[in-house]
Coordinates of C-alpha atoms in Angstrom, one line a residue:
M1 CA -41.8 -15.6 33.5
D2 CA -41.4 -17.4 30.2
G3 CA -44.8 -18.0 27.8
V4 CA -45.5 -14.1 29.0
N5 CA -48.6 -12.6 27.3
S6 CA -47.4 -9.6 25.0
L7 CA -49.9 -7.8 26.2
V8 CA -48.8 -7.6 29.8
L9 CA -45.4 -5.9 28.4
A10 CA -47.1 -3.8 26.3
V11 CA -49.4 -2.5 29.1
V12 CA -46.9 -2.2 31.6
G13 CA -44.4 -0.6 29.6
V14 CA -46.6 2.1 27.9
V15 CA -48.3 2.8 31.4
M16 CA -44.8 3.4 32.8
M17 CA -43.4 5.5 30.1
L18 CA -46.6 8.0 30.3
A19 CA -46.1 7.7 33.9
G20 CA -42.7 9.2 33.5
Y21 CA -43.8 11.9 31.3
V22 CA -46.8 12.9 33.6
L23 CA -44.8 12.6 36.8
Y24 CA -41.1 12.5 36.6
S25 CA -40.7 15.1 33.5
R26 CA -42.8 17.7 35.4
F27 CA -40.3 17.4 38.6
L28 CA -37.4 17.8 35.8
A29 CA -39.3 20.8 34.4
K30 CA -40.5 22.7 37.5
R31 CA -37.3 22.0 40.3
V32 CA -34.5 20.9 38.1
Y33 CA -34.5 22.8 34.8
K34 CA -37.2 25.1 35.8
L35 CA -38.3 26.0 32.6
N36 CA -39.6 29.5 32.1
A37 CA -42.6 30.2 29.3
E38 CA -41.6 34.1 29.2
F39 CA -37.9 33.2 28.2
K40 CA -36.5 34.5 25.1
T41 CA -35.5 31.5 23.1
P42 CA -33.2 31.3 20.4
G43 CA -35.8 31.0 18.0
H44 CA -36.9 34.4 18.4
E45 CA -33.5 35.9 19.1
F46 CA -31.8 34.9 15.9
D47 CA -35.1 34.5 13.9
D48 CA -33.5 34.1 10.0
G49 CA -35.9 31.8 8.5
V50 CA -33.6 29.1 7.9
D51 CA -32.1 27.4 11.2
F52 CA -33.7 29.7 13.8
V53 CA -37.6 29.4 13.4
P54 CA -40.0 29.8 16.1
T55 CA -42.3 26.3 15.8
N56 CA -45.4 25.0 17.1
K57 CA -44.5 22.5 19.8
Y58 CA -46.3 19.9 18.0
V59 CA -44.6 20.6 14.6
L60 CA -41.1 20.3 16.1
W61 CA -42.1 17.5 18.5
G62 CA -42.2 15.6 14.9
H63 CA -39.1 17.0 14.0
H64 CA -37.3 16.4 17.1
F65 CA -38.8 12.6 17.7
T66 CA -38.5 11.4 14.2
S67 CA -34.8 12.8 13.6
V68 CA -33.6 11.0 17.2
A69 CA -35.9 7.6 16.2
G70 CA -34.2 6.3 13.3
A71 CA -33.1 2.7 12.7
A72 CA -31.3 2.3 15.6
P73 CA -34.4 1.6 18.3
I74 CA -35.5 -1.0 16.3
V75 CA -32.0 -2.5 15.7
G76 CA -31.0 -2.4 19.0
P77 CA -33.5 -4.2 20.9
A78 CA -33.8 -6.3 18.0
V79 CA -30.3 -8.0 18.7
A80 CA -30.4 -7.5 22.8
V81 CA -33.4 -9.9 23.1
I82 CA -31.0 -12.6 22.4
W83 CA -30.2 -12.5 26.2
G84 CA -33.9 -12.7 26.8
W85 CA -36.8 -10.5 26.8
L86 CA -36.6 -9.2 30.3
P87 CA -33.5 -7.5 30.4
A88 CA -34.0 -5.8 26.9
F89 CA -37.6 -4.7 28.7
L90 CA -36.4 -3.3 31.7
W91 CA -33.3 -1.4 30.3
V92 CA -35.7 0.1 27.5
V93 CA -38.2 1.1 30.3
F94 CA -36.7 2.7 33.3
G95 CA -34.1 4.0 30.6
T96 CA -36.6 6.2 29.0
V97 CA -38.2 6.8 32.2
F98 CA -35.4 8.1 34.2
L99 CA -32.5 8.8 31.6
A100 CA -33.5 9.3 28.0
G101 CA -36.3 11.9 28.9
M102 CA -34.2 13.9 31.4
H103 CA -31.2 13.7 28.8
D104 CA -33.1 15.0 25.7
L105 CA -35.1 17.6 28.0
G106 CA -31.6 18.5 29.6
S107 CA -29.9 19.3 26.4
L108 CA -32.9 21.3 24.5
W109 CA -32.9 23.5 27.7
A110 CA -29.0 23.6 28.0
S111 CA -28.7 24.7 24.4
A112 CA -31.5 27.2 24.5
R113 CA -30.1 28.8 27.8
N114 CA -26.8 29.4 25.4
K115 CA -28.2 31.0 22.6
G116 CA -29.1 27.5 20.6
Q117 CA -25.1 26.4 20.8
S118 CA -24.5 23.1 20.2
I119 CA -23.3 20.3 22.8
G120 CA -19.8 20.7 21.3
T121 CA -19.9 24.3 21.7
L122 CA -20.9 24.1 25.0
S123 CA -18.2 21.7 26.2
G124 CA -16.1 24.5 25.2
R125 CA -17.6 27.0 27.3
Y126 CA -18.1 24.9 30.8
I127 CA -15.1 22.6 30.4
G128 CA -12.6 24.6 28.4
A129 CA -11.0 24.4 24.7
R130 CA -8.9 21.2 24.7
G131 CA -12.5 19.4 25.9
R132 CA -14.3 21.1 23.0
N133 CA -12.0 20.1 20.7
L134 CA -11.9 16.3 21.7
F135 CA -15.8 16.6 22.2
L136 CA -15.9 17.3 18.5
V137 CA -14.0 14.1 17.5
V138 CA -16.6 11.9 19.2
I139 CA -19.5 13.8 17.7
F140 CA -18.1 13.7 14.5
L141 CA -17.1 10.0 14.5
L142 CA -20.9 9.4 15.8
L143 CA -22.5 11.5 13.0
L144 CA -20.4 9.9 10.2
M145 CA -21.4 6.3 11.5
V146 CA -25.2 7.5 11.6
V147 CA -25.2 8.8 8.0
A148 CA -23.3 6.0 6.6
A149 CA -24.8 3.1 8.2
F150 CA -28.5 4.4 7.7
A151 CA -28.1 5.2 4.2
V152 CA -27.3 1.2 3.9
V153 CA -30.1 -0.1 5.7
I154 CA -32.5 2.1 4.0
S155 CA -31.0 0.7 0.6
G156 CA -31.3 -2.4 2.2
L157 CA -34.8 -2.2 3.2
L158 CA -35.7 -0.4 -0.4
V159 CA -34.2 -4.1 -2.1
A160 CA -35.7 -6.2 0.2
Q161 CA -38.9 -4.3 0.4
P162 CA -39.8 -3.0 -3.0
G163 CA -43.2 -2.0 -1.8
A164 CA -41.6 1.0 0.2
V165 CA -40.4 2.8 -3.0
I166 CA -43.2 5.2 -3.6
P167 CA -44.0 5.9 0.1
T168 CA -40.4 6.3 0.9
W169 CA -40.2 9.0 -2.2
G170 CA -43.5 10.0 -2.0
A171 CA -42.9 11.2 1.2
L172 CA -41.3 13.9 0.0
L173 CA -43.6 15.7 -2.6
V174 CA -45.9 15.5 0.7
A175 CA -43.9 17.0 3.1
L176 CA -42.7 19.9 0.6
L177 CA -46.6 20.7 0.3
V178 CA -47.4 20.4 4.1
G179 CA -44.6 23.1 4.6
Q180 CA -46.1 25.6 2.2
A181 CA -49.4 24.9 3.6
I182 CA -48.6 26.0 7.4
Y183 CA -45.8 28.6 6.2
R184 CA -46.7 29.9 3.2
F185 CA -50.5 29.8 3.1
K186 CA -51.5 29.7 6.8
M187 CA -53.6 26.8 6.9
N188 CA -55.1 25.3 9.5
L189 CA -52.4 23.0 11.2
A190 CA -55.0 20.1 11.9
V191 CA -56.5 20.1 8.9
V192 CA -53.1 19.7 6.8
S193 CA -51.7 17.1 9.1
V194 CA -55.2 14.9 8.7
V195 CA -54.7 15.5 4.7
G196 CA -51.0 14.7 5.0
V197 CA -51.2 11.3 6.9
V198 CA -54.1 10.1 4.5
A199 CA -51.8 11.2 1.3
L200 CA -48.8 8.9 3.1
Y201 CA -51.1 6.2 3.8
G202 CA -52.4 6.1 0.3
L203 CA -49.0 6.1 -1.0
I204 CA -48.2 3.0 1.4
L205 CA -51.4 1.4 -0.3
L206 CA -49.8 2.4 -3.9
G207 CA -46.6 1.2 -3.3
D208 CA -48.0 -2.1 -2.0
R209 CA -49.6 -2.5 -5.2
Y210 CA -47.0 -1.2 -7.4
P211 CA -43.6 -2.6 -5.8
I212 CA -40.5 -1.1 -7.9
E213 CA -37.6 -3.1 -8.2
L214 CA -34.5 -2.0 -10.1
P215 CA -32.4 -3.8 -12.3
E216 CA -29.3 -6.0 -11.4
R217 CA -27.3 -2.7 -12.3
V218 CA -28.2 0.9 -12.9
M219 CA -25.9 3.5 -13.6
G220 CA -23.3 0.9 -13.0
L221 CA -23.6 0.6 -9.7
A222 CA -25.7 -2.3 -7.6
P223 CA -29.5 -1.2 -6.5
E224 CA -28.1 -0.8 -2.8
G225 CA -25.5 1.5 -4.2
F226 CA -27.8 3.3 -6.1
W227 CA -30.3 4.0 -3.8
I228 CA -27.4 5.0 -1.6
V229 CA -26.0 7.8 -3.9
L230 CA -29.7 8.9 -4.3
L231 CA -30.1 9.1 -0.6
F232 CA -27.1 11.3 -0.2
V233 CA -27.9 13.7 -2.7
Y234 CA -31.5 14.6 -1.0
A235 CA -29.8 14.5 2.3
A236 CA -27.6 17.3 1.2
I237 CA -30.0 19.3 -0.7
A238 CA -32.3 18.7 2.8
S239 CA -29.4 20.0 4.8
I240 CA -29.1 23.5 2.9
L241 CA -33.0 24.5 2.5
P242 CA -34.6 26.3 5.1
V243 CA -36.0 23.8 7.7
W244 CA -39.3 24.6 7.4
V245 CA -39.1 24.1 3.7
L246 CA -38.4 20.3 3.9
L247 CA -36.9 19.3 7.4
Q248 CA -39.6 20.2 9.7
P249 CA -42.6 19.6 7.6
R250 CA -41.1 16.0 6.6
D251 CA -40.5 15.1 10.0
Y252 CA -43.5 16.2 11.5
I253 CA -45.8 14.9 9.1
N254 CA -43.5 11.1 9.2
G255 CA -44.0 11.9 13.0
I256 CA -48.1 11.2 13.3
Q257 CA -47.8 8.7 10.1
L258 CA -45.4 6.7 12.4
F259 CA -47.3 7.1 15.6
I260 CA -50.0 5.9 13.8
G261 CA -47.9 2.9 12.7
L262 CA -47.2 2.0 16.1
G263 CA -50.7 2.6 17.0
I264 CA -51.7 -0.6 14.5
L265 CA -48.4 -2.3 15.6
Y266 CA -49.9 -1.9 19.9
G267 CA -53.6 -2.7 18.6
S268 CA -52.7 -5.7 16.8
V269 CA -51.0 -6.7 20.2
L270 CA -54.2 -5.9 21.7
I271 CA -56.2 -7.8 19.4
A272 CA -54.2 -10.8 18.8
T273 CA -52.5 -10.9 22.2
P274 CA -49.7 -13.2 21.3
T275 CA -47.5 -15.1 23.4
V276 CA -43.8 -14.6 23.9
V277 CA -42.4 -17.5 22.9
A278 CA -38.7 -16.4 23.8
P279 CA -37.0 -17.0 27.4
A280 CA -37.5 -14.3 29.7
W281 CA -33.7 -14.8 30.4
N282 CA -31.8 -17.1 27.8
E283 CA -29.5 -19.8 29.1
N284 CA -29.0 -21.2 25.7
V285 CA -27.3 -18.1 23.8
P286 CA -25.3 -18.6 20.9
A287 CA -21.2 -19.4 21.2
D288 CA -20.6 -15.6 19.6
T289 CA -22.8 -13.9 22.1
P290 CA -21.0 -11.4 24.4
S291 CA -21.5 -11.0 27.8
I292 CA -24.9 -9.2 28.8
V293 CA -22.6 -6.8 31.0
P294 CA -22.0 -4.4 29.7
L295 CA -23.1 -5.0 26.1
L296 CA -26.5 -4.7 27.1
F297 CA -26.5 -1.0 27.8
V298 CA -24.8 -0.1 24.7
T299 CA -26.4 -2.6 22.0
I300 CA -29.8 -0.7 23.4
A301 CA -28.7 2.9 22.9
C302 CA -31.5 4.6 20.9
G303 CA -34.5 3.5 23.0
A304 CA -33.0 3.8 26.5
I305 CA -30.5 6.8 26.3
S306 CA -28.6 8.1 23.6
G307 CA -25.9 10.6 22.7
F308 CA -27.6 11.7 19.1
H309 CA -30.2 12.8 21.0
G310 CA -28.2 15.9 22.8
T311 CA -26.6 16.7 19.2
V312 CA -29.9 16.9 17.7
A313 CA -31.6 18.6 20.8
S314 CA -29.1 21.3 20.9
G315 CA -28.2 21.2 17.0
T316 CA -31.4 22.1 15.5
S317 CA -34.3 21.6 17.6
S318 CA -33.5 24.3 20.2
K319 CA -33.0 27.2 17.4
Q320 CA -36.3 26.0 16.7
M321 CA -38.3 26.2 20.6
D322 CA -41.1 28.6 20.4
R323 CA -41.3 28.7 24.2
E324 CA -39.0 27.3 26.5
T325 CA -41.9 25.2 28.4
D326 CA -41.7 23.5 25.2
A327 CA -38.9 21.3 25.9
R328 CA -40.4 19.4 28.0
F329 CA -43.0 17.9 25.4
I330 CA -40.4 17.8 22.9
G331 CA -37.6 16.2 24.6
Y332 CA -38.6 14.3 27.4
F333 CA -42.2 13.0 25.2
G334 CA -40.1 12.7 21.9
A335 CA -37.8 10.3 24.3
V336 CA -41.3 8.5 25.0
G337 CA -41.8 8.1 21.5
E338 CA -38.6 6.4 21.0
G339 CA -39.0 4.1 23.7
L340 CA -42.4 2.9 22.5
L341 CA -40.8 1.8 19.1
A342 CA -37.9 0.0 21.0
L343 CA -40.7 -1.4 23.2
G344 CA -42.7 -2.5 20.2
A345 CA -39.5 -4.0 18.8
I346 CA -38.8 -6.1 21.7
I347 CA -42.8 -7.1 21.3
A348 CA -42.3 -8.2 17.3
T349 CA -39.3 -10.1 18.0
T350 CA -40.2 -12.1 20.5
A351 CA -43.8 -12.5 19.9
G352 CA -44.1 -12.8 16.1
F353 CA -43.0 -16.4 15.9
Q354 CA -45.1 -19.5 16.2
S355 CA -42.3 -21.2 18.8
L356 CA -39.7 -21.2 20.9
Q357 CA -37.8 -23.2 18.1
D358 CA -38.9 -20.9 15.2
W359 CA -37.5 -18.3 17.1
E360 CA -34.2 -19.8 18.1
N361 CA -33.8 -21.0 14.2
V362 CA -33.5 -16.9 13.7
Y363 CA -31.6 -16.1 16.2
E364 CA -28.6 -18.5 15.3
S365 CA -26.0 -15.8 16.1
F366 CA -25.4 -12.5 18.2
S367 CA -25.5 -10.6 14.7
S368 CA -28.8 -12.7 13.6
G369 CA -31.5 -9.9 15.1
G370 CA -32.0 -6.4 13.3
V371 CA -34.7 -4.7 11.2
P372 CA -35.9 -7.7 8.9
V373 CA -36.4 -9.5 11.8
F374 CA -38.8 -6.7 13.4
V375 CA -40.6 -6.4 9.9
E376 CA -41.2 -10.3 9.8
G377 CA -42.3 -10.3 13.6
G378 CA -44.3 -7.6 13.8
G379 CA -46.3 -8.2 10.5
A380 CA -47.1 -11.6 11.7
I381 CA -48.9 -9.9 14.6
M382 CA -50.5 -7.4 12.5
N383 CA -51.9 -10.2 10.4
A384 CA -53.2 -12.0 13.2
G385 CA -54.6 -9.0 15.0
L386 CA -56.3 -6.9 12.2
G387 CA -56.1 -9.1 9.4
I388 CA -53.9 -6.7 7.5
P389 CA -52.6 -8.8 4.4
E390 CA -48.6 -9.9 5.4
S391 CA -47.6 -8.2 1.9
L392 CA -49.2 -5.1 3.1
S393 CA -47.9 -5.3 6.9
A394 CA -44.5 -5.8 6.1
T395 CA -44.7 -2.9 3.5
I396 CA -46.2 -0.4 6.3
L397 CA -43.3 -1.9 9.0
A398 CA -40.5 -1.3 6.3
T399 CA -41.3 2.4 5.3
M400 CA -41.7 3.2 9.2
A401 CA -38.7 1.8 9.8
V402 CA -37.3 3.3 6.3
L403 CA -38.9 7.0 7.3
F404 CA -37.6 6.9 10.9
A405 CA -33.8 5.9 9.4
A406 CA -34.1 9.0 6.3
T407 CA -35.3 11.5 8.7
T408 CA -32.5 10.6 11.0
M409 CA -30.1 10.8 8.6
D410 CA -31.1 14.1 6.5
T411 CA -30.8 15.1 10.3
G412 CA -27.4 14.0 10.7
V413 CA -26.0 15.4 7.5
R414 CA -27.3 19.0 8.6
L415 CA -25.7 18.4 12.1
K416 CA -22.4 17.1 10.6
R417 CA -22.1 20.0 8.1
F418 CA -22.4 22.2 11.4
V419 CA -19.6 20.3 13.3
I420 CA -17.2 20.3 10.3
Q421 CA -17.7 24.0 9.7
E422 CA -17.1 24.3 13.8
I423 CA -13.7 22.3 13.0
G424 CA -12.6 24.9 10.3
E425 CA -13.0 27.6 12.2
L426 CA -11.1 26.3 15.2
A427 CA -8.6 25.9 11.9
G428 CA -8.8 29.3 10.8
V429 CA -10.9 28.2 7.7
R430 CA -14.5 29.6 7.3
L431 CA -16.5 27.2 5.2
N432 CA -19.7 28.2 3.5
T433 CA -22.6 26.2 3.7
V434 CA -22.2 24.7 0.0
V435 CA -18.7 23.5 0.7
A436 CA -19.4 21.8 3.8
T437 CA -22.3 20.1 2.6
L438 CA -20.0 18.4 0.1
I439 CA -17.3 17.4 2.5
T440 CA -19.9 16.2 4.6
V441 CA -21.5 14.0 2.2
G442 CA -18.0 13.5 0.4
I443 CA -16.7 11.8 3.5
A444 CA -19.9 9.7 4.1
L445 CA -19.7 8.4 0.7
A446 CA -16.0 7.6 0.7
L447 CA -16.7 5.3 3.7
T448 CA -19.8 4.0 2.5
F449 CA -18.3 2.6 -0.7
S450 CA -14.8 1.9 0.6
Q451 CA -15.6 -2.0 0.4
G452 CA -17.4 -1.9 -2.9
G453 CA -20.2 -0.7 -5.0
D454 CA -23.0 -2.2 -2.9
G455 CA -22.1 0.2 0.0
S456 CA -21.6 -2.2 2.4
G457 CA -18.6 0.0 3.7
G458 CA -21.2 2.2 5.6
M459 CA -21.4 -0.3 8.2
L460 CA -17.5 -0.8 8.4
I461 CA -17.6 1.0 11.8
W462 CA -20.9 0.5 13.1
P463 CA -19.8 -1.8 15.7
L464 CA -18.4 1.4 17.2
F465 CA -21.7 2.8 17.6
G466 CA -22.8 1.8 20.8
T467 CA -19.9 2.5 22.8
T468 CA -19.8 6.1 21.0
N469 CA -23.1 6.9 21.3
Q470 CA -23.2 6.6 25.1
L471 CA -19.8 7.8 25.8
L472 CA -21.1 11.0 24.3
A473 CA -24.7 10.7 26.6
A474 CA -22.6 10.4 29.3
L475 CA -20.2 13.3 28.4
T476 CA -23.3 15.4 27.7
L477 CA -24.9 14.8 30.6
M478 CA -21.8 15.6 32.8
I479 CA -21.9 19.3 30.7
I480 CA -25.5 19.6 31.7
T481 CA -24.5 19.0 35.7
I482 CA -21.7 21.5 35.3
I483 CA -24.5 24.1 34.2
L484 CA -27.0 23.1 37.1
M485 CA -24.0 23.2 39.7
R486 CA -23.2 26.8 38.2
K487 CA -27.1 27.8 38.6
G488 CA -27.4 26.4 42.2
R489 CA -29.8 23.8 40.7
P490 CA -30.4 20.2 42.0
F491 CA -27.8 18.4 39.8
L492 CA -28.3 14.7 41.3
P493 CA -30.6 13.4 38.8
V494 CA -28.1 14.2 36.1
L495 CA -25.2 13.4 37.8
I496 CA -25.8 9.5 38.8
P497 CA -27.3 8.6 35.4
A498 CA -24.1 10.0 33.7
L499 CA -22.1 8.0 36.3
F500 CA -24.1 4.9 35.7
V501 CA -24.0 5.4 31.7
L502 CA -20.1 6.6 31.8
V503 CA -19.3 3.1 33.6
M504 CA -20.8 0.8 31.2
S505 CA -19.9 2.5 28.1
A506 CA -16.2 2.9 29.2
Y507 CA -16.4 -0.8 30.2
A508 CA -17.8 -1.9 26.8
A509 CA -15.4 -0.1 24.8
I510 CA -12.6 -1.7 26.6
V511 CA -14.1 -5.0 26.2
Q512 CA -14.3 -4.1 22.4
L513 CA -10.9 -3.3 22.2
G514 CA -9.8 -7.0 23.4
T515 CA -12.4 -8.3 20.9
F516 CA -11.2 -5.8 17.9
Y517 CA -7.5 -7.0 18.9
S518 CA -8.3 -10.5 18.6
D519 CA -10.0 -10.5 15.3
G520 CA -7.1 -8.5 14.1
D521 CA -9.4 -5.5 12.8
W522 CA -7.1 -2.7 13.3
L523 CA -8.9 -0.1 12.0
L524 CA -11.9 -0.5 14.7
L525 CA -9.0 -0.8 17.1
A526 CA -7.6 2.4 16.3
I527 CA -11.0 4.3 16.6
D528 CA -11.9 2.7 19.8
V529 CA -8.4 3.8 21.6
V530 CA -9.4 7.6 19.9
I531 CA -12.5 7.6 21.4
I532 CA -11.7 6.1 24.8
I533 CA -8.9 8.6 24.9
A534 CA -10.8 11.6 23.9
A535 CA -14.0 10.7 26.4
A536 CA -11.3 10.1 29.3
W537 CA -9.9 13.8 28.8
V538 CA -13.5 15.3 28.4
L539 CA -14.4 13.5 31.6
V540 CA -11.0 14.6 33.4
E541 CA -11.9 17.9 32.4
S542 CA -15.2 17.6 33.5
L543 CA -14.4 16.9 37.0
I544 CA -11.6 19.5 37.2
A545 CA -14.4 21.9 36.4
M546 CA -17.2 20.4 38.9
R547 CA -14.5 20.8 41.7
R548 CA -13.9 24.6 40.5
V549 CA -17.7 25.5 40.4
S550 CA -18.3 23.7 43.4
K551 CA -16.0 26.5 45.1
E552 CA -17.4 29.4 42.9
P553 CA -20.7 31.8 44.0
K554 CA -23.5 30.5 41.8
E555 CA -24.7 31.9 38.8
P556 CA -27.8 34.7 38.3
E557 CA -30.6 33.8 36.6
D558 CA -30.2 35.2 33.4
E559 CA -33.4 35.6 31.8
Q560 CA -34.0 37.5 28.5
L561 CA -38.1 37.7 28.7
L562 CA -40.1 38.1 25.6
S563 CA -41.6 41.0 24.4
E564 CA -45.7 41.3 24.4
A565 CA -45.6 40.8 20.5
E566 CA -43.2 37.9 20.7
K567 CA -45.9 36.0 23.2
L568 CA -48.1 35.6 20.3
P569 CA -48.1 31.8 19.2
S570 CA -45.7 31.2 16.2
R571 CA -48.2 30.7 13.5
E572 CA -49.9 33.7 14.5
R573 CA -47.2 36.4 14.1

């Protein structure tokens, strides 16, 4: 299967993911989760104009999609193709259809049915206080990894691709204007969307024409360090503001722009039809490459299934749902969007080179792949397919990567603030929003600058992201399984994927223990042990809860129905 045309991968992958949305998500919505358009969602029940805001499903899809689709669905596949394009392709496609979409949809549904509570809080309700406390430990560590590492990724791209600086920061102004236009002035959503996207692409052209490079030192910091500080200042402010002011419109307009960017990439594949030069199954991997099983399933986390998605779905998205039936589009199709990004990353990093030798020169070690390879390979395909100059192609793709990562980062800061407030309540300390945000940002900055002024410390615990993320996904699915069992619903479509992901991620965590021990990396070893113990404990609590639930009478459906006034579309109320 070597030398396959990349168009084949694009067509097969896209058709399978769309078929999953049309067919499998309908089955899940009707038979498993039984979505009800008349159910009163938390956005209506607790509408406060800050966190609980009933939102048009297309706007909320933009928030959810761009929040979950950070740099990870680019980084993971760009690294994993070192084993060959076929394993990465299969895991992304089948993972999206049968695991990721089901997980995201289920997390939204479970949270909405429980007053918008986070998955951590739900674990306390359904498996007990001990399970909740340990669940919060896993979530806290995962969010710390995400916000710190993504700040490093973004700052690195802004330094490497200075053409992305203007569109990255200009997008904030566009988002603020879009939010005002939609919510304050009630302008037509389609018109606002078109104007906003045109403005964003105008900023990309402007940024490519006028790249901004920082001097060697800015306020005593290296350029990377300066961008990191600025990013955290922005993320802190964004996490405090009402969601409709910046978070929602930024994610929505970025979601459209990013989907257009993916369309440009796939359109270039359609026209250029580049050959995949990487082997389908690489038998000549570099010496430092770990075993494909189980590492493939944690290297590609986002883009196949990701526990972070459940945290976003239950932390912010569920609080903004207008109708419970919107969960199918927001959750499942949001996962499809990320799957398409991961598929695009696979194509860009395997077909964006002239020859196998060129590809092998880049993939000299296991850690060689990443966002820069995606930008390089994707830029070459866009240049060959649509004739877009390489500089502009690189700016478009770098901006895509930055905006994906930035929207995930600011959502991550908001979620981490929620977790810290929840931990404070368990400790008997009530933290207000500002204090909790300062603690959130302070911890992340301390980690990021722990290795020096360039902020490289943000990547210090990133090697644990894949296993932590997948363990969280498995544990989230266990909670959803218990909820389904209590309601007497079909639960095997959730439980079977949960067990598969649990086995692979636990296996990977144990393998990593040996690696960290051999390398003498005691910090990662200690954190890995904590994560394994927490996950194992939550699993045991989950199994005990399942056994107990199987013997109990099933819960009656508790459905709060919308009033006639609340049945109006959110933008008309």
